[in-house]
Short mmCIF file of C-alpha atoms in Angstrom, two decimals:
data_model
loop_
_atom_site.label_atom_id
_atom_site.label_comp_id
_atom_site.label_asym_id
_atom_site.label_seq_id
_atom_site.Cartn_x
_atom_site.Cartn_y
_atom_site.Cartn_z
CA MET A 1236 39.61 154.23 137.19
CA GLY A 1237 43.27 154.09 136.25
CA SER A 1238 42.75 155.93 132.96
CA ILE A 1239 40.77 158.67 134.72
CA ASP A 1240 43.53 159.04 137.29
CA GLN A 1241 46.10 159.29 134.50
CA ASN A 1242 44.18 162.22 132.99
CA LEU A 1243 44.23 164.34 136.13
CA VAL A 1244 45.47 167.84 135.35
CA PHE A 1245 48.53 167.72 137.60
CA ARG A 1246 49.62 164.38 136.08
CA GLN A 1247 49.24 165.82 132.58
CA ILE A 1248 51.51 168.70 133.57
CA LEU A 1249 54.16 166.41 135.06
CA SER A 1250 54.01 164.19 131.96
CA LEU A 1251 55.65 167.08 130.04
CA LEU A 1252 58.86 166.56 132.00
CA PRO A 1253 61.61 165.00 129.86
CA ALA A 1254 62.05 161.46 131.17
CA THR A 1255 65.44 160.69 129.64
CA ARG A 1256 67.61 161.68 132.61
CA LEU A 1257 65.00 161.56 135.36
CA ALA A 1258 64.32 157.88 134.69
CA CYS A 1259 67.97 156.88 134.28
CA PRO A 1260 68.80 154.13 136.85
CA LEU A 1261 72.39 155.38 137.18
CA MET A 1262 71.11 158.74 138.41
CA ASN A 1263 69.17 157.05 141.21
CA TYR A 1264 71.39 154.13 142.16
CA ASP A 1265 71.78 155.12 145.83
CA GLU A 1266 68.35 156.70 146.28
CA LYS A 1267 65.83 153.86 146.03
CA LYS A 1268 63.49 155.43 148.58
CA LEU A 1269 63.25 158.85 146.89
CA PRO A 1270 64.64 158.81 143.33
CA ASP A 1271 65.36 162.01 141.42
CA SER A 1272 62.16 161.74 139.37
CA ALA A 1273 59.95 161.63 142.48
CA LEU A 1274 61.97 164.36 144.21
CA VAL A 1275 61.73 166.78 141.27
CA LYS A 1276 58.00 166.15 140.87
CA ALA A 1277 57.37 166.60 144.60
CA PHE A 1278 59.02 170.03 144.64
CA ILE A 1279 57.32 171.09 141.41
CA LEU A 1280 53.99 170.32 143.05
CA GLY A 1281 55.12 172.20 146.17
CA ILE A 1282 55.97 175.28 144.10
CA LEU A 1283 52.84 174.97 141.95
CA PHE A 1284 50.48 174.78 144.93
CA GLN A 1285 52.58 177.03 147.18
CA TRP A 1286 53.08 174.43 149.88
CA GLY A 1287 55.18 176.43 152.29
CA SER A 1288 57.60 173.88 153.76
CA HIS A 1289 59.06 170.40 153.48
CA ARG A 1290 56.52 169.29 156.06
CA ASP A 1291 53.65 170.65 153.94
CA ILE A 1292 54.93 168.76 150.90
CA SER A 1293 55.29 165.58 152.95
CA GLU A 1294 51.77 165.83 154.38
CA ASN A 1295 50.18 166.55 151.00
CA ILE A 1296 51.88 163.50 149.51
CA ARG A 1297 50.60 161.39 152.40
CA ALA A 1298 47.06 162.79 151.99
CA ARG A 1299 46.55 162.14 148.26
CA LYS A 1300 46.62 158.72 146.63
CA SER A 1301 46.87 160.26 143.16
CA ILE A 1302 50.14 162.01 144.09
CA GLN A 1303 51.47 158.81 145.65
CA ARG A 1304 50.77 156.90 142.44
CA GLU A 1305 52.50 159.59 140.37
CA LEU A 1306 55.59 159.65 142.59
CA GLY A 1307 55.67 155.91 143.17
CA LEU A 1308 55.79 156.19 146.95
CA ALA A 1309 53.28 156.17 149.79
CA SER A 1310 54.99 158.77 151.97
CA ILE A 1311 58.25 160.57 152.57
CA SER A 1312 59.55 162.44 155.58
CA HIS A 1313 60.19 166.17 155.51
CA SER A 1314 63.78 165.59 156.63
CA GLN A 1315 64.36 163.29 153.64
CA LEU A 1316 63.03 165.98 151.30
CA SER A 1317 65.41 168.51 152.83
CA ARG A 1318 68.44 166.26 152.49
CA ARG A 1319 67.65 165.20 148.95
CA LEU A 1320 67.08 168.78 147.75
CA PHE A 1321 70.65 169.52 148.84
CA ASP A 1322 72.02 166.32 147.24
CA LEU A 1323 70.22 166.76 143.91
CA ASP A 1324 72.57 167.36 140.97
CA THR A 1325 71.95 170.93 139.78
CA ASN A 1326 73.18 170.01 136.29
CA LEU A 1327 70.17 167.70 136.01
CA LEU A 1328 67.85 170.67 136.50
CA VAL A 1329 69.85 172.78 134.03
CA ASP A 1330 69.38 170.02 131.44
CA LEU A 1331 65.67 169.74 132.20
CA LEU A 1332 65.15 173.47 131.67
CA GLY A 1333 67.09 173.27 128.39
CA GLN A 1334 64.99 170.35 127.15
CA LEU A 1335 61.77 172.17 128.07
CA ALA A 1336 63.05 175.18 126.08
CA GLN A 1337 63.46 172.86 123.08
CA ALA A 1338 59.87 171.68 123.55
CA PHE A 1339 58.77 175.32 123.69
CA TRP A 1340 60.42 176.01 120.34
CA ILE A 1341 58.70 173.02 118.76
CA LEU A 1342 55.37 174.56 119.75
CA GLN A 1343 56.53 178.04 118.68
CA ARG A 1344 58.41 177.02 115.53
CA HIS A 1345 56.50 179.57 113.45
CA ALA A 1346 56.98 182.46 115.89
CA VAL A 1347 58.59 185.61 114.51
CA GLY A 1348 58.64 187.72 117.65
CA ILE A 1349 56.66 190.88 118.34
CA ASN A 1350 58.02 192.59 115.22
CA SER A 1351 58.87 190.36 112.26
CA LEU A 1352 61.50 192.86 111.04
CA VAL A 1353 63.29 192.87 114.41
CA GLY A 1354 62.88 189.10 114.89
CA ILE A 1355 63.02 187.00 118.06
CA LEU A 1356 64.07 188.92 121.17
CA ARG A 1357 66.13 187.49 123.98
CA ILE A 1358 66.12 189.75 127.02
CA ILE A 1359 68.78 189.51 129.73
CA ASP A 1360 68.47 190.95 133.21
CA GLY A 1361 68.89 190.06 136.87
CA THR A 1362 66.65 190.20 139.90
CA TYR A 1363 67.46 190.23 143.59
CA VAL A 1364 65.91 187.66 145.91
CA LYS A 1365 66.13 188.56 149.59
CA LEU A 1366 67.11 185.75 151.95
CA PRO A 1367 66.56 185.44 155.71
CA ASP A 1368 69.23 186.48 158.20
CA SER A 1369 70.29 182.84 158.58
CA ALA A 1370 71.97 183.15 155.17
CA SER A 1371 74.01 186.22 156.13
CA CYS A 1372 77.13 184.11 156.64
CA TRP A 1373 77.50 183.76 152.86
CA THR A 1374 75.07 186.11 151.07
CA ALA A 1375 75.40 189.38 152.98
CA ILE A 1376 75.44 192.51 150.82
CA SER A 1377 75.15 194.95 153.74
CA LYS A 1378 74.79 194.96 157.51
CA VAL A 1379 71.04 194.45 157.26
CA SER A 1380 70.45 192.58 153.99
CA SER A 1381 71.28 189.19 152.55
CA GLY A 1382 70.26 187.77 149.21
CA ILE A 1383 71.02 186.15 145.89
CA LYS A 1384 70.64 187.19 142.26
CA LEU A 1385 68.98 185.39 139.40
CA HIS A 1386 70.59 186.34 136.09
CA LEU A 1387 68.09 185.28 133.49
CA ARG A 1388 67.55 185.12 129.75
CA ILE A 1389 63.97 185.01 128.54
CA VAL A 1390 62.84 184.71 124.96
CA VAL A 1391 59.89 186.74 123.65
CA ALA A 1392 58.35 184.55 120.95
CA SER A 1393 55.21 186.70 120.66
CA ALA A 1394 53.43 189.46 122.51
CA ASP A 1395 51.73 186.96 124.84
CA SER A 1396 54.35 184.22 125.23
CA VAL A 1397 57.70 184.44 127.02
CA PHE A 1398 59.89 181.60 128.21
CA PRO A 1399 62.91 181.35 130.56
CA GLU A 1400 65.61 179.76 128.43
CA LYS A 1401 68.62 180.02 130.69
CA MET A 1402 69.60 181.11 134.20
CA VAL A 1403 72.76 181.75 136.15
CA ALA A 1404 72.34 182.14 139.91
CA SER A 1405 74.83 184.03 142.06
CA THR A 1406 75.29 185.64 145.43
CA GLY A 1407 73.96 189.17 145.65
CA ASN A 1408 77.36 190.84 145.34
CA VAL A 1409 78.01 189.58 141.79
CA ALA A 1410 77.65 192.28 139.13
CA ASP A 1411 75.28 191.71 136.22
CA SER A 1412 78.12 192.12 133.73
CA ASP A 1413 80.01 189.22 135.33
CA ALA A 1414 77.18 186.82 134.44
CA VAL A 1415 76.14 188.09 131.00
CA ASN A 1416 78.50 185.99 128.86
CA HIS A 1417 77.06 182.84 130.42
CA LEU A 1418 73.69 183.81 128.92
CA ILE A 1419 74.66 184.73 125.35
CA ASP A 1420 74.88 181.69 123.10
CA GLU A 1421 72.00 181.87 120.63
CA ASP A 1422 71.37 183.66 117.36
CA ALA A 1423 68.98 186.45 118.25
CA LEU A 1424 68.81 190.10 119.21
CA TYR A 1425 69.82 190.48 122.88
CA VAL A 1426 68.24 193.38 124.74
CA MET A 1427 69.96 194.52 127.95
CA ASP A 1428 69.97 197.36 130.45
CA ARG A 1429 72.96 199.57 131.27
CA GLY A 1430 74.39 197.18 133.89
CA TYR A 1431 75.73 195.10 130.98
CA ALA A 1432 77.26 197.93 128.90
CA HIS A 1433 81.00 197.31 129.29
CA LYS A 1434 83.36 197.77 126.35
CA THR A 1435 85.21 194.54 127.07
CA LYS A 1436 81.98 192.52 127.04
CA MET A 1437 80.72 194.40 124.02
CA GLY A 1438 83.92 193.68 122.13
CA GLY A 1439 83.41 189.98 122.77
CA TRP A 1440 79.84 190.12 121.44
CA LEU A 1441 81.02 191.86 118.29
CA ALA A 1442 83.77 189.29 117.79
CA ARG A 1443 81.14 186.52 118.01
CA ASN A 1444 78.75 188.40 115.68
CA SER A 1445 76.10 188.53 118.40
CA GLN A 1446 73.33 191.06 117.84
CA PHE A 1447 72.60 193.35 120.75
CA LEU A 1448 70.70 196.42 121.86
CA VAL A 1449 72.02 197.74 125.15
CA ARG A 1450 71.46 200.87 127.17
CA ILE A 1451 74.71 202.66 128.02
CA ARG A 1452 75.63 205.10 130.75
CA LYS A 1453 76.29 208.80 130.25
CA THR A 1454 80.00 208.18 130.92
CA PHE A 1455 80.34 205.58 128.14
CA ARG A 1456 82.88 206.89 125.59
CA PHE A 1457 82.61 206.40 121.83
CA GLU A 1458 83.60 208.19 118.62
CA THR A 1459 80.93 209.68 116.37
CA LEU A 1460 81.48 208.75 112.71
CA ARG A 1461 78.36 210.24 111.18
CA ALA A 1462 75.33 212.10 112.57
CA TYR A 1463 71.80 212.01 111.14
CA SER A 1464 68.86 214.29 111.72
CA PRO A 1465 66.34 212.47 113.98
CA THR A 1466 63.01 211.58 112.38
CA HIS A 1467 61.25 210.43 115.56
CA PRO A 1468 59.98 213.20 117.88
CA ALA A 1469 61.43 211.55 121.01
CA VAL A 1470 64.90 211.03 119.50
CA CYS A 1471 67.60 213.61 120.28
CA ARG A 1472 70.58 211.98 118.54
CA ASN A 1473 70.91 209.39 115.78
CA GLU A 1474 74.54 208.55 114.96
CA LEU A 1475 76.88 205.93 113.57
CA VAL A 1476 79.67 205.43 116.08
CA SER A 1477 82.69 203.34 117.01
CA ILE A 1478 83.62 202.11 120.49
CA GLN A 1479 87.28 202.45 119.32
CA THR A 1480 88.36 199.05 120.67
CA ARG A 1481 86.70 197.29 117.69
CA PRO A 1482 86.41 198.18 113.99
CA GLU A 1483 82.65 197.53 113.72
CA ILE A 1484 80.25 200.43 113.18
CA LEU A 1485 77.43 200.75 115.71
CA ARG A 1486 74.23 202.76 115.90
CA TYR A 1487 73.74 205.24 118.75
CA ILE A 1488 70.23 206.46 119.59
CA GLU A 1489 69.50 208.95 122.35
CA PHE A 1490 65.87 209.66 123.28
CA LYS A 1491 63.72 210.96 126.11
CA ASP A 1492 60.61 209.28 127.46
CA GLU A 1493 57.37 210.96 128.53
CA GLU A 1494 58.83 211.81 131.94
CA GLY A 1495 61.93 213.46 130.47
CA THR A 1496 64.35 210.65 131.35
CA THR A 1497 67.21 210.32 128.85
CA PHE A 1498 68.00 206.88 127.40
CA ARG A 1499 71.19 206.14 125.48
CA LEU A 1500 71.10 203.02 123.33
CA LEU A 1501 73.82 201.24 121.36
CA THR A 1502 73.17 198.48 118.82
CA ASN A 1503 74.85 196.68 115.94
CA ARG A 1504 71.51 196.28 114.13
CA LEU A 1505 72.06 199.05 111.59
CA ASP A 1506 68.99 198.02 109.58
CA LEU A 1507 66.47 199.09 112.21
CA SER A 1508 64.67 202.42 112.16
CA GLU A 1509 64.58 204.80 115.11
CA GLU A 1510 61.04 203.69 115.95
CA ASP A 1511 62.00 199.99 115.76
CA ILE A 1512 64.91 200.55 118.16
CA LEU A 1513 62.77 202.49 120.64
CA GLU A 1514 59.98 199.92 120.59
CA THR A 1515 62.44 197.04 120.89
CA TYR A 1516 64.08 198.55 123.95
CA LYS A 1517 60.70 199.21 125.55
CA ASN A 1518 60.00 195.48 125.20
CA ARG A 1519 62.74 194.93 127.78
CA TRP A 1520 59.89 195.44 130.23
CA TYR A 1521 58.80 191.84 129.52
CA ILE A 1522 61.54 190.50 131.78
CA GLU A 1523 60.55 192.86 134.60
CA LEU A 1524 57.00 191.53 134.32
CA PHE A 1525 58.35 187.97 134.34
CA PHE A 1526 60.32 188.57 137.54
CA LYS A 1527 57.24 190.10 139.16
CA TRP A 1528 55.14 187.13 137.98
CA ILE A 1529 57.32 184.39 139.47
CA LYS A 1530 57.76 186.30 142.73
CA GLN A 1531 54.04 186.90 143.09
CA HIS A 1532 52.55 183.66 141.76
CA LEU A 1533 55.29 181.07 142.35
CA LYS A 1534 56.78 182.66 145.49
CA VAL A 1535 60.37 182.35 144.29
CA ASP A 1536 61.50 184.25 147.38
CA HIS A 1537 59.98 181.68 149.77
CA ILE A 1538 63.02 179.51 150.45
CA TYR A 1539 62.80 175.78 151.23
CA SER A 1540 66.50 175.28 151.97
CA GLN A 1541 69.18 177.01 154.03
CA SER A 1542 72.10 175.59 152.03
CA PRO A 1543 73.49 177.32 148.90
CA LYS A 1544 73.05 174.29 146.64
CA GLY A 1545 69.53 173.68 147.91
CA ILE A 1546 68.64 177.30 147.11
CA TRP A 1547 70.12 177.07 143.59
CA ASN A 1548 68.11 173.89 143.01
CA GLN A 1549 64.92 175.58 144.16
CA MET A 1550 65.49 178.48 141.76
CA TYR A 1551 65.79 176.07 138.83
CA LEU A 1552 62.77 174.09 140.00
CA THR A 1553 60.75 177.33 140.06
CA LEU A 1554 61.66 178.08 136.43
CA ILE A 1555 60.90 174.47 135.46
CA THR A 1556 57.47 174.81 137.10
CA PHE A 1557 56.77 177.96 135.08
CA ALA A 1558 58.02 176.21 131.92
CA LEU A 1559 55.63 173.28 132.43
CA ILE A 1560 52.66 175.60 132.97
CA GLU A 1561 53.55 177.61 129.86
CA LEU A 1562 53.90 174.48 127.72
CA MET A 1563 50.57 173.20 129.02
CA ARG A 1564 48.95 176.54 128.22
CA LEU A 1565 50.33 176.62 124.68
CA ILE A 1566 49.13 173.08 124.04
CA HIS A 1567 45.58 173.54 125.35
CA GLN A 1568 44.69 177.21 125.90
CA PRO A 1569 47.09 179.56 124.06
CA LYS A 1570 44.59 182.44 124.22
CA LYS A 1571 44.49 182.39 128.01
CA SER A 1572 46.95 184.56 129.93
CA ALA A 1573 49.62 182.75 131.94
CA TRP A 1574 48.11 183.88 135.24
CA ASP A 1575 44.54 183.02 134.30
CA PHE A 1576 45.63 179.55 133.16
CA LEU A 1577 47.68 178.94 136.33
CA ARG A 1578 44.76 180.03 138.50
CA GLN A 1579 42.44 177.54 136.82
CA VAL A 1580 45.06 174.79 136.91
CA ARG A 1581 45.26 175.17 140.69
CA VAL A 1582 41.49 174.81 140.97
CA TYR A 1583 41.20 171.75 138.69
CA SER A 1584 44.55 170.03 139.37
CA PHE A 1585 43.05 166.91 140.94
CA LEU A 1586 40.22 166.62 138.43
CA PRO A 1587 40.28 165.19 134.87
CA ILE A 1588 41.74 167.56 132.31
CA SER A 1589 38.41 167.55 130.44
CA ARG A 1590 36.93 169.51 133.38
CA LEU A 1591 39.67 172.12 133.13
CA LEU A 1592 39.24 172.53 129.39
CA ALA A 1593 35.45 172.68 129.67
CA ASN A 1594 35.75 175.49 132.21
CA CYS A 1595 38.32 177.37 130.10
CA ASN A 1596 36.10 177.10 127.02
CA ARG A 1597 32.78 177.92 128.62
CA ARG A 1598 30.82 180.67 126.94
CA LEU A 1599 30.78 183.87 128.95
CA ARG A 1600 27.76 186.14 129.05
CA LYS A 1601 28.21 189.30 127.07
CA SER A 1602 28.53 192.50 129.03
CA LYS A 1603 25.75 195.07 128.64
CA GLY A 1604 28.30 197.81 128.86
CA ARG A 1605 28.68 200.43 131.55
CA GLN A 1606 25.46 200.82 133.49
CA LYS A 1607 24.20 203.99 135.09
CA VAL A 1608 25.34 204.04 138.70
CA PRO A 1609 22.33 204.56 140.98
CA GLU A 1610 22.49 206.97 143.86
CA ARG A 1611 24.15 205.34 146.82
CA ILE A 1612 21.87 204.77 149.77
CA PRO A 1613 23.74 205.07 153.08
CA ILE A 1614 24.18 201.64 154.62
CA GLU A 1615 23.23 201.34 158.24
CA ILE A 1616 26.13 199.93 160.22
CA LYS A 1617 25.23 197.45 162.96
CA TYR A 1618 27.90 197.77 165.62
CA GLY A 1619 26.88 194.86 167.82
CA GLU A 1620 26.71 196.86 171.06
CA ASP A 1621 25.36 193.80 172.83
CA VAL A 1622 28.71 192.00 172.48
CA ALA A 1623 31.24 194.88 172.33
CA ILE A 1624 31.89 198.35 173.73
CA VAL A 1625 31.57 200.70 170.76
CA ASP A 1626 32.22 204.43 170.52
CA PRO A 1627 32.08 205.06 166.73
CA ILE A 1628 34.38 207.69 165.27
CA ALA A 1629 35.16 208.26 161.58
CA LYS A 1630 38.40 209.28 159.86
CA GLU A 1631 36.85 212.58 158.83
CA HIS A 1632 36.80 213.67 162.48
CA PHE A 1633 40.62 213.76 162.58
CA LEU A 1634 40.87 215.31 159.11
CA LYS A 1635 38.69 218.22 160.21
CA LYS A 1636 40.78 218.68 163.36
CA GLY A 1637 43.83 219.17 161.08
#
């Protein structure tokens, strides 16, 4: 029975957590009742299963023996969870995310990115997370809105695999450009939107030999050194330029999309063609999809804590939860989409992993293609006049009245 319990899906996911710091006795010296390892796992399960409050997490722990065995405790109060989330060292979570990123790269060691010529992409952007009015004493950005920002760097290893490598959280009034240098520290091509296009920042990237592709504003000033005739139909300008504060030569591409919007791009990757630059910038959309994914499927905007540190810890725990699911997917079902795999994990979490894999690998019946749609027969509506007062009226009645 013990071996079966060990193979439960949720325990297999939690087993991917690096144990080096979580299991360190010095990190848990004063917290014998709820050590860091149990606390982190409890909140990961809360985020994974969308348990909406500390009380929900507490009651689910109390209701399931398998969770109790994994956490090493029979029960824990919701107030203890709240206090410990605030006390938890955020640097521990930063280290955990970094170690999971290393595990990701072991699995993706042969990845070359979407385009092997362009290489691995690292995309930087920020997203706003609205907070309740109770946080307006420290996160207000207007009279009616309060919130924080997540400044994030994701890596695009392939067309169907992205991973959150690094995050910097801030209050909502912090500009994107103030966080960007905390996110650039790897050898890759960084893709960014125009909120990051500042000459001072750009000069620092050039001094560090960092590769970048950034959208610039219309007011951004540079000196044209040489102009080329565009070869791509969407490109209006293709030039070698200088930002004047640095000696390096940069490439300037100006193009219009299908809706006529003008995009102005600056990069120090002089080896890329116009088409490569356009396609690379369009891949910036991956981070927008990632933000939408974690907000929709992991409810990153559903806050457990009212304290700043507790909120920062929850943001990291959300990314760690995504990281664990992505690692699990790459190990067992790399052809499944992230959402499809998460959906099935939630169904099979308290069953042996063999059941999950059997369901993922089951043979689906082939579609017979689009069938001829038969004529629709009007469906008789039963109004239940014997239990309600009904005077039916359709929308068309008001449309005809104008």
